[in-house]
Coordinates of C-alpha atoms and ligand atoms in Angstrom, one line a residue:
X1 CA 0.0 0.0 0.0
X2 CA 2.9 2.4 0.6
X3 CA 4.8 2.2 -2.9
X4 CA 4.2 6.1 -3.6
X5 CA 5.5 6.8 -0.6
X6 CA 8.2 4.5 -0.9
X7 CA 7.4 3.1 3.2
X8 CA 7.2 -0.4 4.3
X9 CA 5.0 -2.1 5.9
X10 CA 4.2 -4.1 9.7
X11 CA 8.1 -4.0 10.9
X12 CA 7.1 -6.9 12.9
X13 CA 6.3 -8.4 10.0
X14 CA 9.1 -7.6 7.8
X15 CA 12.2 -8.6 9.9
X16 CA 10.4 -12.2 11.4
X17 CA 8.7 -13.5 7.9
X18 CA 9.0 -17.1 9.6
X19 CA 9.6 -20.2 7.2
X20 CA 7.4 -21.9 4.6
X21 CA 4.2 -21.5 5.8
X22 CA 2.8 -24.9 8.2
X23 CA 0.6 -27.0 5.5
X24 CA -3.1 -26.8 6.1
X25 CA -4.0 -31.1 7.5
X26 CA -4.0 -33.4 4.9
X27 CA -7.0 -35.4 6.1
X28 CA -9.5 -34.9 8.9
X29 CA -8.0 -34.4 12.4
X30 CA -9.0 -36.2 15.9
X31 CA -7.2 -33.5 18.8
X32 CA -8.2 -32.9 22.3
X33 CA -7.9 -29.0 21.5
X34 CA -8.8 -27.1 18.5
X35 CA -7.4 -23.5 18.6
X36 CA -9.2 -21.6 15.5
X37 CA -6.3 -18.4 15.1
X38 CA -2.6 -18.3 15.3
X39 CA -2.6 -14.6 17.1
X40 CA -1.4 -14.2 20.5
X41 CA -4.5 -15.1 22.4
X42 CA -4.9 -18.2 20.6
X43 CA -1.1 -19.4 20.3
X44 CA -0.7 -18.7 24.1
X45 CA -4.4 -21.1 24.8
X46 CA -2.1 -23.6 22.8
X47 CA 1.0 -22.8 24.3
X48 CA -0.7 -23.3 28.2
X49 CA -2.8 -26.7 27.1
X50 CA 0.0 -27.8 25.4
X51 CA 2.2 -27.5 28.4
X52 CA -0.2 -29.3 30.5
X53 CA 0.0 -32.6 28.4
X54 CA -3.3 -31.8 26.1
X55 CA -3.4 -32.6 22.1
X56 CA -3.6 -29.3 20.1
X57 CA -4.2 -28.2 16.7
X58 CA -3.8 -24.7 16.0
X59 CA -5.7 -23.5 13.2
X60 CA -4.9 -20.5 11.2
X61 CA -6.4 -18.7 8.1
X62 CA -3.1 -17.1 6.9
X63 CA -0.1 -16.9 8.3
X64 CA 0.2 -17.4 12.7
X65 CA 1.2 -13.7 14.1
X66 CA 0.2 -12.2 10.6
X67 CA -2.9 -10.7 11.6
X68 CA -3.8 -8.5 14.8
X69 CA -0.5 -9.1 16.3
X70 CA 1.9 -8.5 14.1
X71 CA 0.5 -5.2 13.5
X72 CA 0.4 -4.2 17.1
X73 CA 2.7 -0.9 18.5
X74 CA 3.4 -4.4 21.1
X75 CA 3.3 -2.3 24.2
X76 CA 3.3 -5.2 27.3
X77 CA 1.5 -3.4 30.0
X78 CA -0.9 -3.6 32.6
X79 CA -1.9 0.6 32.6
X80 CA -4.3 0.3 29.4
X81 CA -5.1 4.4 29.1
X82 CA -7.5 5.4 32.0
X83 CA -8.9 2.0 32.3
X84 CA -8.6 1.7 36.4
X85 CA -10.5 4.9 37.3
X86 CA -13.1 3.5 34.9
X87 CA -13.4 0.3 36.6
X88 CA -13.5 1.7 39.9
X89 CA -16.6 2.8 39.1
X90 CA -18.0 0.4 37.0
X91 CA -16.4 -3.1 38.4
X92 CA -15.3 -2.0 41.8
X93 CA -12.2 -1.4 43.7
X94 CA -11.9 -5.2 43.4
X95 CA -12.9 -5.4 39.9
X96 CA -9.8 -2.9 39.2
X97 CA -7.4 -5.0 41.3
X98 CA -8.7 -8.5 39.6
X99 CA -8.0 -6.1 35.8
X100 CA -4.4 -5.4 37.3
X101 CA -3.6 -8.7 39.0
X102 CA -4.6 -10.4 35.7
X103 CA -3.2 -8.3 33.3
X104 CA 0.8 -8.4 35.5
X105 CA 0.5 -11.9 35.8
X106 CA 0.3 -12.1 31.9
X107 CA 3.3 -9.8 31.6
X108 CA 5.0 -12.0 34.2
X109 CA 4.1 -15.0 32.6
X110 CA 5.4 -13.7 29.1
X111 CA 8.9 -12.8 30.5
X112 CA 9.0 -16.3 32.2
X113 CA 8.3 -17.9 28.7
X114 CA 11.4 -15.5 26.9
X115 CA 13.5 -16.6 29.7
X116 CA 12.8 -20.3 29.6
X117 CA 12.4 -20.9 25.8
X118 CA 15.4 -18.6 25.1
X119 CA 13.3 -16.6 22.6
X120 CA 15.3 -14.1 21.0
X121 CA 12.6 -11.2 20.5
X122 CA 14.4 -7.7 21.8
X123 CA 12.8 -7.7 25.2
X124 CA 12.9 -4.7 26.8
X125 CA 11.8 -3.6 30.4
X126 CA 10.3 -0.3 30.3
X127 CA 7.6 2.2 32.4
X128 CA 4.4 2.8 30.6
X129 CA 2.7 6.0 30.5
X130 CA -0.3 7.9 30.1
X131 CA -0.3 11.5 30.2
X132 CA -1.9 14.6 29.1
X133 CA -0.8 17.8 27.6
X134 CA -3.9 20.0 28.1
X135 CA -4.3 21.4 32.1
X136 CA -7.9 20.6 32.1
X137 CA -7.1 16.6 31.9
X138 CA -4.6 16.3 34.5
X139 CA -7.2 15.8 37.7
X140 CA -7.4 12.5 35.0
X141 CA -4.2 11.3 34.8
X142 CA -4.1 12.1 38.9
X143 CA -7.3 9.6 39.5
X144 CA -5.6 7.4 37.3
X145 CA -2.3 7.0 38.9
X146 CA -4.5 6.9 42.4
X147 CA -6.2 3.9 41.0
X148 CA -4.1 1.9 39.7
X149 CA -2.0 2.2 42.7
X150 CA -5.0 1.0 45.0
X151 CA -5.5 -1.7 41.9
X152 CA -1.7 -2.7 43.0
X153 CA 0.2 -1.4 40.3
X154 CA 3.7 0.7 41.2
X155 CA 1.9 3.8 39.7
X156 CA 2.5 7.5 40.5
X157 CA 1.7 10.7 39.3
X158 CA 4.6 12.5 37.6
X159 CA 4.8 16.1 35.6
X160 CA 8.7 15.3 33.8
X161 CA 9.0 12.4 31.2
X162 CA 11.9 11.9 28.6
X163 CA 9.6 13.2 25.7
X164 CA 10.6 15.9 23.9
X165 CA 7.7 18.2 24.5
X166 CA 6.2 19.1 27.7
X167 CA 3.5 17.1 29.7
X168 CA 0.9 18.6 31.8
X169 CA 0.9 15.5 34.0
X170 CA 1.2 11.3 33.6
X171 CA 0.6 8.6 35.3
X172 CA 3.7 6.3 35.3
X173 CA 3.8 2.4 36.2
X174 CA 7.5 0.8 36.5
X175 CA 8.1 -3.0 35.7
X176 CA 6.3 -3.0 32.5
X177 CA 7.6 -4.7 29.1
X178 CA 7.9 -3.8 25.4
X179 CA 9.0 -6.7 22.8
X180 CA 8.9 -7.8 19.1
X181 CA 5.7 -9.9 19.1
X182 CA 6.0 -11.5 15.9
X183 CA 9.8 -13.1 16.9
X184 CA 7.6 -13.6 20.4
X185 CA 4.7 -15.9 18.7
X186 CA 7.5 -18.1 16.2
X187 CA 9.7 -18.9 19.2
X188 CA 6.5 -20.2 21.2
X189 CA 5.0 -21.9 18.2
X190 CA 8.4 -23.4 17.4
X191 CA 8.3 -24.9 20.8
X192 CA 4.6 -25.7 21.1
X193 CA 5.3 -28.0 18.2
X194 CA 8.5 -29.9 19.6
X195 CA 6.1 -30.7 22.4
X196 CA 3.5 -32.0 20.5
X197 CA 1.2 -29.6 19.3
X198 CA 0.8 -28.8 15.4
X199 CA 0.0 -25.6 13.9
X200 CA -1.8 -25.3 10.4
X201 CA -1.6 -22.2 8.4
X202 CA -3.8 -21.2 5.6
X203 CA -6.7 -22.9 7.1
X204 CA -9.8 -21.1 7.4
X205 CA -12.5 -22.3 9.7
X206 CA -15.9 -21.7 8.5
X207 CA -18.6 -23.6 10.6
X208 CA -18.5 -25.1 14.4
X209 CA -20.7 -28.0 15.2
X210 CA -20.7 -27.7 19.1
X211 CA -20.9 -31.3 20.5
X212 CA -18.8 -34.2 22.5
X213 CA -16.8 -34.0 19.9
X214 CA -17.2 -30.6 18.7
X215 CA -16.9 -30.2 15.2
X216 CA -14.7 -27.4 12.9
X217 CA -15.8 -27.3 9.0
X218 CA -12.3 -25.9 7.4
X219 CA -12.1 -24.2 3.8
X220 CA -10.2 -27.2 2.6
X221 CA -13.0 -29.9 3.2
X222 CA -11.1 -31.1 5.9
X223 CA -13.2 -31.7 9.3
X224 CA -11.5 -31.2 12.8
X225 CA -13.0 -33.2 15.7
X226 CA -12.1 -31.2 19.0
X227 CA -13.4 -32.2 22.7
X228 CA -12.9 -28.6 23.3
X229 CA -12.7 -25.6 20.8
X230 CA -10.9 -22.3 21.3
X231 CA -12.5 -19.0 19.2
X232 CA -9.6 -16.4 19.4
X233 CA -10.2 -14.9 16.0
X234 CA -9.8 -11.7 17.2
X235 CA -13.9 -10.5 16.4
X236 CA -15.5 -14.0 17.0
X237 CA -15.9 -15.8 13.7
X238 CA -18.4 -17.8 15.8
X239 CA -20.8 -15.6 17.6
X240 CA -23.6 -17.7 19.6
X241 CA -23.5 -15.3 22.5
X242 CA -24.6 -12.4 19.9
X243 CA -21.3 -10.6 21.5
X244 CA -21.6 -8.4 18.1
X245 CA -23.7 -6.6 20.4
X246 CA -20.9 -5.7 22.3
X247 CA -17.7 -5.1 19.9
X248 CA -17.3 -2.2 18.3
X249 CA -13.9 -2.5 15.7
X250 CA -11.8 0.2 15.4
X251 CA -8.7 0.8 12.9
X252 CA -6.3 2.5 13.9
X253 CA -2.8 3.8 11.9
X254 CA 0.7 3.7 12.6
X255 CA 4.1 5.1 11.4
X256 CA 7.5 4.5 12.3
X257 CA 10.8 5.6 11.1
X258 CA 14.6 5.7 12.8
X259 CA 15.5 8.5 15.0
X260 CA 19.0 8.9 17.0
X261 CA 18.8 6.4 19.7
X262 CA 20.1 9.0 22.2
X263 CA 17.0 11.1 21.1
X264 CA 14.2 7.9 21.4
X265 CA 11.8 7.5 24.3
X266 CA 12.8 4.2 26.0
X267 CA 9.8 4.4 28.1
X268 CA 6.2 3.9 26.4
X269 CA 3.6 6.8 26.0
X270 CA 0.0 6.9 25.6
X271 CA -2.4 10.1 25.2
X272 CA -6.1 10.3 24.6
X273 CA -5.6 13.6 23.0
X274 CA -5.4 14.3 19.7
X275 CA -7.6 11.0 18.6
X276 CA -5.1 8.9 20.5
X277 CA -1.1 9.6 20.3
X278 CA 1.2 6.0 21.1
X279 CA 4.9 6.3 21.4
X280 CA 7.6 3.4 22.0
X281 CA 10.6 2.9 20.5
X282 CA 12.4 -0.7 19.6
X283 CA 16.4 -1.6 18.7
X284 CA 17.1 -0.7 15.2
X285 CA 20.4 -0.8 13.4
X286 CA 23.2 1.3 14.1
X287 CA 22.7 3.7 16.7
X288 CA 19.1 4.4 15.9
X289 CA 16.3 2.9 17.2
X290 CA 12.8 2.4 15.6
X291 CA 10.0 5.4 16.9
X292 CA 6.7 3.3 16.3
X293 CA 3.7 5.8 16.6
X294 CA 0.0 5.3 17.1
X295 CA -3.1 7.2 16.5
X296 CA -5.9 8.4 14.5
X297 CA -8.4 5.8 15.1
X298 CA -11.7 5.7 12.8
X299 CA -14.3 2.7 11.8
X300 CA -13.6 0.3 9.0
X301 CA -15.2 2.0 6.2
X302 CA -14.1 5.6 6.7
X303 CA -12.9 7.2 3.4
X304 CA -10.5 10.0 4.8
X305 CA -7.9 7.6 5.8
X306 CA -4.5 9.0 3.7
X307 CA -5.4 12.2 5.2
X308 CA -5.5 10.5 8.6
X309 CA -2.0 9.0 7.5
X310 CA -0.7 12.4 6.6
X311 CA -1.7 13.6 10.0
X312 CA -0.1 10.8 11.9
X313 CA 3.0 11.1 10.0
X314 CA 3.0 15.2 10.3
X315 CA 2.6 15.0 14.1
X316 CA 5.5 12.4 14.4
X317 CA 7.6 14.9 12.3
X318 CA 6.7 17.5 14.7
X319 CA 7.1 16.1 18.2
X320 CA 10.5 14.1 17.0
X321 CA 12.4 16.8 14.5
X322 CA 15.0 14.3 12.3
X323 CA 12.8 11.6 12.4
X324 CA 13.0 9.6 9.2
X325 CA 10.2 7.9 8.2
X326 CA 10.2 4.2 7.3
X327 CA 7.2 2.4 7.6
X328 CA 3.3 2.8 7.4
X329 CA 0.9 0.5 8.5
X330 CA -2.6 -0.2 10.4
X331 CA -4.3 -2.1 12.7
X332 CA -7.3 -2.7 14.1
X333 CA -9.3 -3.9 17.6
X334 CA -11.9 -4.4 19.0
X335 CA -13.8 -2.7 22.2
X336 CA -16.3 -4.2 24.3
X337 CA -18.9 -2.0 25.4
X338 CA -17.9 -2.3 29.2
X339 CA -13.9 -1.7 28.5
X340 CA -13.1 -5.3 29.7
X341 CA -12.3 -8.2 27.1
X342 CA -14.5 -11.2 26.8
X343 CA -12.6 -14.1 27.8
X344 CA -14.4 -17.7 28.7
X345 CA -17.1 -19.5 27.7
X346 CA -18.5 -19.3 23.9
X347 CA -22.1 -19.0 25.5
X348 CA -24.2 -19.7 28.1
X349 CA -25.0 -23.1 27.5
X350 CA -21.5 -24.0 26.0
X351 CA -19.6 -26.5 28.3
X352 CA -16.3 -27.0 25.6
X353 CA -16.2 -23.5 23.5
X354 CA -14.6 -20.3 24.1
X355 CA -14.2 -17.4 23.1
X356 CA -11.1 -15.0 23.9
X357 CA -11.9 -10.8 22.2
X358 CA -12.6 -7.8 22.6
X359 CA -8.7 -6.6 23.7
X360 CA -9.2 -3.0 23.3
X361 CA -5.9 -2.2 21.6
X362 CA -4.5 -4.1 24.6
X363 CA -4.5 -7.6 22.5
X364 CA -0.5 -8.3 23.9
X365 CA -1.3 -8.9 27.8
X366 CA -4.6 -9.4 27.3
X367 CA -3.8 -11.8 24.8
X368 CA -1.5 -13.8 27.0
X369 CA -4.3 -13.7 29.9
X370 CA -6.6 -15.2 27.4
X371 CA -4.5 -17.9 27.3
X372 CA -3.6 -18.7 30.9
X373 CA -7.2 -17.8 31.9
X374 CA -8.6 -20.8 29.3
X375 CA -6.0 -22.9 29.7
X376 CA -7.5 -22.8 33.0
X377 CA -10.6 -23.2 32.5
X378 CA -10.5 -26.6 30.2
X379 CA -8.8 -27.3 33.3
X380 CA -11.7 -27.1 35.5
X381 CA -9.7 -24.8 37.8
X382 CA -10.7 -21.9 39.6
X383 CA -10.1 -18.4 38.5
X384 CA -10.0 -15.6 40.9
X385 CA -10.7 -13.5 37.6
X386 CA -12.6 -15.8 35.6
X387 CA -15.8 -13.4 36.3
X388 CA -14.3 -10.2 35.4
X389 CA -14.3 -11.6 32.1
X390 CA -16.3 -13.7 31.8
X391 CA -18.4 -13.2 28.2
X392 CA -21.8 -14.6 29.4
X393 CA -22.2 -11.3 32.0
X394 CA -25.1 -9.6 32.1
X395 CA -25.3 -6.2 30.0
X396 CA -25.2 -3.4 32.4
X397 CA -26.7 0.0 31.7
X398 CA -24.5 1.8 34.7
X399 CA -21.3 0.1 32.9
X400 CA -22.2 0.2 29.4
X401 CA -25.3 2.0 28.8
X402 CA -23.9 4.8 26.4
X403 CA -21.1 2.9 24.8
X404 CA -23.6 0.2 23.5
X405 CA -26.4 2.6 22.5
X406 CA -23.6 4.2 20.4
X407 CA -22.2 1.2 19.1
X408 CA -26.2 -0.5 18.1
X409 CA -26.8 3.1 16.4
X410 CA -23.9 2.9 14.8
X411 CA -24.6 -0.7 13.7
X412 CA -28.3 0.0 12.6
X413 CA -27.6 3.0 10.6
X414 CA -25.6 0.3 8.2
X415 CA -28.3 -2.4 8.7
X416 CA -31.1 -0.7 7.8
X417 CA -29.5 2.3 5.1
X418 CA -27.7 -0.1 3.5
X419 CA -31.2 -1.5 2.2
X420 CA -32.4 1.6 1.1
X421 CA -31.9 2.0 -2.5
X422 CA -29.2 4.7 -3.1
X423 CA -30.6 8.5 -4.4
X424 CA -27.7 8.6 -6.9
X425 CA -25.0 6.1 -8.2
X426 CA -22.1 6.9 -9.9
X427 CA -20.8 5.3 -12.7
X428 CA -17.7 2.9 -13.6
X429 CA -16.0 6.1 -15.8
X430 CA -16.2 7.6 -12.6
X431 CA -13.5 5.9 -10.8
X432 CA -9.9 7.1 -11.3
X433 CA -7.6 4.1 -10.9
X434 CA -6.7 2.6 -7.5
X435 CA -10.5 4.1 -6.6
X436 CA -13.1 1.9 -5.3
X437 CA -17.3 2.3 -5.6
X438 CA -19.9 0.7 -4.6
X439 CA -21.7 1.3 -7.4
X440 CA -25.5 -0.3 -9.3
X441 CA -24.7 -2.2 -11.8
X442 CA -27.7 -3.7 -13.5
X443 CA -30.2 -3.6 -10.6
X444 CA -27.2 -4.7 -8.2
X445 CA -25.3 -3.4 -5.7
X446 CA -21.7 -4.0 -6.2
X447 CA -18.0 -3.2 -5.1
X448 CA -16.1 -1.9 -7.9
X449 CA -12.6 -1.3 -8.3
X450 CA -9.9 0.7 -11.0
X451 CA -6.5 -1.2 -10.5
X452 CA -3.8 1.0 -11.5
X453 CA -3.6 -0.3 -14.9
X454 CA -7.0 1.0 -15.6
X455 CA -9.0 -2.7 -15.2
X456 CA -12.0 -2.8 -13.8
X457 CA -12.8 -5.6 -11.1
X458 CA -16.2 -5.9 -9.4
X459 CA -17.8 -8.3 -6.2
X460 CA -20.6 -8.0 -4.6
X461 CA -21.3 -5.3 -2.0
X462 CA -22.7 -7.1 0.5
X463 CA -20.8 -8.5 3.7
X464 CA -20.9 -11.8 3.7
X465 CA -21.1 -11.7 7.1
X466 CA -24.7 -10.4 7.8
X467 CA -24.9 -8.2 5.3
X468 CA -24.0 -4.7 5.4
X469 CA -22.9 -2.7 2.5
X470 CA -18.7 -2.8 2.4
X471 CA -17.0 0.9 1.6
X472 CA -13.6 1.1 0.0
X473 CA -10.0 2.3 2.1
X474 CA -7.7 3.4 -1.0
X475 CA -5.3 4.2 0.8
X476 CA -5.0 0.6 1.8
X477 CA -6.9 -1.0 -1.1
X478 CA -9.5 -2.9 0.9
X479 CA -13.1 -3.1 1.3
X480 CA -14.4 -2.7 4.9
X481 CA -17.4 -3.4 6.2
X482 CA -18.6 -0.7 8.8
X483 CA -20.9 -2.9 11.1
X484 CA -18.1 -5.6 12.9
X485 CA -14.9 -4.2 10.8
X486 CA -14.9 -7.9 8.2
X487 CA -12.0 -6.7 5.5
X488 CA -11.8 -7.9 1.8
X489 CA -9.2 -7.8 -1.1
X490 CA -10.1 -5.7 -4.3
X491 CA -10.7 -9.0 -5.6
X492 CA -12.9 -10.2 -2.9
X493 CA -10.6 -12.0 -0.7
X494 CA -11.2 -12.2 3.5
X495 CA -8.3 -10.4 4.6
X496 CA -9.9 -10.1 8.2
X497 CA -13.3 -12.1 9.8
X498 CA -15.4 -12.5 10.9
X499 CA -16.9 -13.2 7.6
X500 CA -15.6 -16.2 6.5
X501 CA -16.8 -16.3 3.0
X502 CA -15.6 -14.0 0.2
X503 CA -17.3 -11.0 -1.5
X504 CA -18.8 -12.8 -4.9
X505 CA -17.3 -11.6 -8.0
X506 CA -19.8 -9.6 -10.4
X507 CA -19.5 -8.9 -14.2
X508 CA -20.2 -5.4 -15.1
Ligands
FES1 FE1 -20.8 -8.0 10.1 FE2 -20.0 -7.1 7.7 S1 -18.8 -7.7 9.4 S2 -22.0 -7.4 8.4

């Protein structure tokens, strides 16, 4: 996406592109575990099951650490924002200490995993930020630091950081962790498979038949037969629980590029201001190290996105003069309606299915907590957090009251305008090349698209998840689908669930 500007993409990506990909089974599969997605939540369920003597499968549509994760800014904290005053009141001075005792142990159990496997992945301990520039936010960042200290987090409130520009106030928790995830996730799944467990790439999951065995339906015809069955598809390609209800997805953009490593934040930063600012830096070559910066979040869908890039890259520039830009790239998360990821079982009624989402941008710990928490609880053991987040809790209009009205708004705007037949519709001359439409094309809604050689190529416009109408991101040449953030190739390809089928190609 970034040849004009001559920028790379997911540096994770780029300096750990793992071996031949892991061949999808060659016949139908008979495993105590099936983990549907290779991300970190679901590798570290493997990882924990694995450990404990259990047969696992690990199933992956592309490539393991090639979605979510390897796009992260891989931040390995337990201070997620502002999220302990916010629990406080919502969960509960215990809720907020079960969020931080949970989320440390993760970190702690990460850095027990690099030590013990030898993983090579540029581990660095660091403090983790969150501060505020504007006067009229710091009483936030003081409740902050107040609970997350009573949550049992070394947090304080501090006015002086290393960053090149002046903070109004921050709250600042030591003993936190920033890594390469992607070198992270090939060193487990390296070792997951000397110890037995087997992990198949290009292997889409596209139906669950919940039963003793359960049942996984696989793009390649092959069936997978699993006494238990681990969802950690990022948004839920299996959603019985209608947790839809309760995710919104969010993209979100990043840049990074080499700066002087004398000049590079070693600690990590986060700001709400500005539509989100995130800075950490990692090792780089020579002197330098990497400046990887966040921000500018927006819903799949939204058209302004090289403008959002420009901003990004412009405030970079600014904040960090000599900064040389290298790479470009996005992400994208999911947020629960409450603030707290959903983490246990699939459903009510499920007794062998889970479900492991709704990170927040906080998909690293939360991530790795996913994975001791279900490991756990195939188990049968007892979870001192397990209700926290658990997914089967009752919606609560104290907790999540405006965040879900928003979010079903949102949701039914798509559902029920995308039905409506369109006022105007441009036509295929319209579109300069790498453009997208959707456009009607005899009585049809499609998704048309101008590749740079002036071809036209056109799919249907309709999600093939439930339905709603997909928009196009030039600026990085996908369709997105504004109700739960499902992704597709010009040509119609899944490049992220949870649809599981692709857009129909169209002749116009
Ligand atoms: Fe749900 Fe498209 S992702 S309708």
């Amino acid at each position: 996406m970034n040849a004009e500007q001559g920028l790379r993409e997911s540096y994770w990506i780029e300096t750990a592109p793992g071996g031949a990909p892991a061949p999808p089974p060659a016949g139908d599969l008979d495993v105590d575990v099936a983990v549907v997605g290779g991300g970190m939540a679901g590798l570290s369920a493997a990882w924990e099951l694995v450990r404990r003597g259990r047969e696992v499968a690990v199933l992956e549509a592309g490539r393991i650490a090639g979605g979510v994760t390897g796009h992260t800014t891989a931040k390995l904290t337990a201070l997620h924002t502002l999220v302990y005053d916010h629990l406080r009141r919502t969960r509960g001075r215990e809720g907020a200490r079960l969020y931080a005792r949970s989320q440390s142990a993760a970190i702690h159990r990460a850095a027990e995993i690099v030590t013990d496997l030898g993983i090579d992945c540029d581990w660095e301990e660091a403090a983790a930020c969150t501060y505020a520039q504007n006067e009229q936010d710091v009483e936030k960042m003081r409740a902050e630091a107040e609970a997350a200290r009573e949550a049992g987090l070394p947090a304080e409130f501090v006015t002086e950081t290393e960053l090149p520009y002046p903070v109004a106030g921050a709250v600042r928790v030591t003993g936190q962790a920033q890594f390469h995830p992607v070198k992270y996730l090939l060193g487990l799944a390296d070792e997951l498979c000397r110890r037995g467990g087997t992990v198949y790439e290009g292997t889409r999951v596209t139906g669950l038949t919940e039963g003793k065995p359960c049942v996984l339906s696989t793009d390649t015809g092959v069936k997978v037969r699993a006494r238990e069955v681990v969802v950690a598809t990022h948004y839920p390609v299996f959603d019985r629980a209608l947790l839809f209800t309760r995710l919104s997805p969010r993209r979100e953009l990043v840049v990074a590029g080499t700066l002087d490593a004398d000049r590079a934040p070693r600690d990590m930063y986060i700001t709400t201001e500005e539509n989100t600012r995130s800075v950490r830096s990692a090792p780089y070559a020579d002197g330098t190290r990497l400046l990887v910066v966040t921000g500018e979040h927006f819903a799949p869908g939204t058209a302004d996105v090289e403008e959002r890039f420009d901003r990004l890259a412009a405030w970079a520039d600014s904040r960090f003069p000599g900064l040389t830009l290298t790479h470009r790239w996005a992400t994208q998360d999911n947020d629960s309606t409450d603030s707290v990821p959903l983490v246990g079982h699939l459903h009510p009624g499920s007794r062998h299915t889970y479900v492991a989402t709704g990170f927040g941008g906080w998909g690293l710990s939360g991530g790795i907590m996913a994975g001791q928490l279900i490991g756990d609880l195939v188990e049968g053991r007892a979870v001192e957090w397990a209700g926290l987040y658990d997914p089967r809790r009752l919606v609560s209009v104290v907790r999540e009251g405006g965040s879900l009205l928003t979010h079903q708004a949102h949701v039914a705007k798509h559902f029920v305008g995308d039905r409506l037949p369109s006022v105007t519709s441009p036509s295929p001359e319209d579109l300069a090349p790498g453009d997208g439409a959707v456009l009607r094309v005899g009585g049809h809604r499609c998704a048309v698209h101008r590749d740079d050689s002036g071809q036209l190529h056109a799919v249907s416009a309709r999600c093939t998840h439930l339905g709603c109408l997909v928009a196009f991101n030039r600026a990085e040449q996908a369709w997105e689908c504004p109700c739960h953030g499902s992704r597709f190739a010009p040509d119609g390809r899944i490049l992220q669930g949870p649809a599981v089928r692709p857009l129909e190609k169209r002749d116009i």
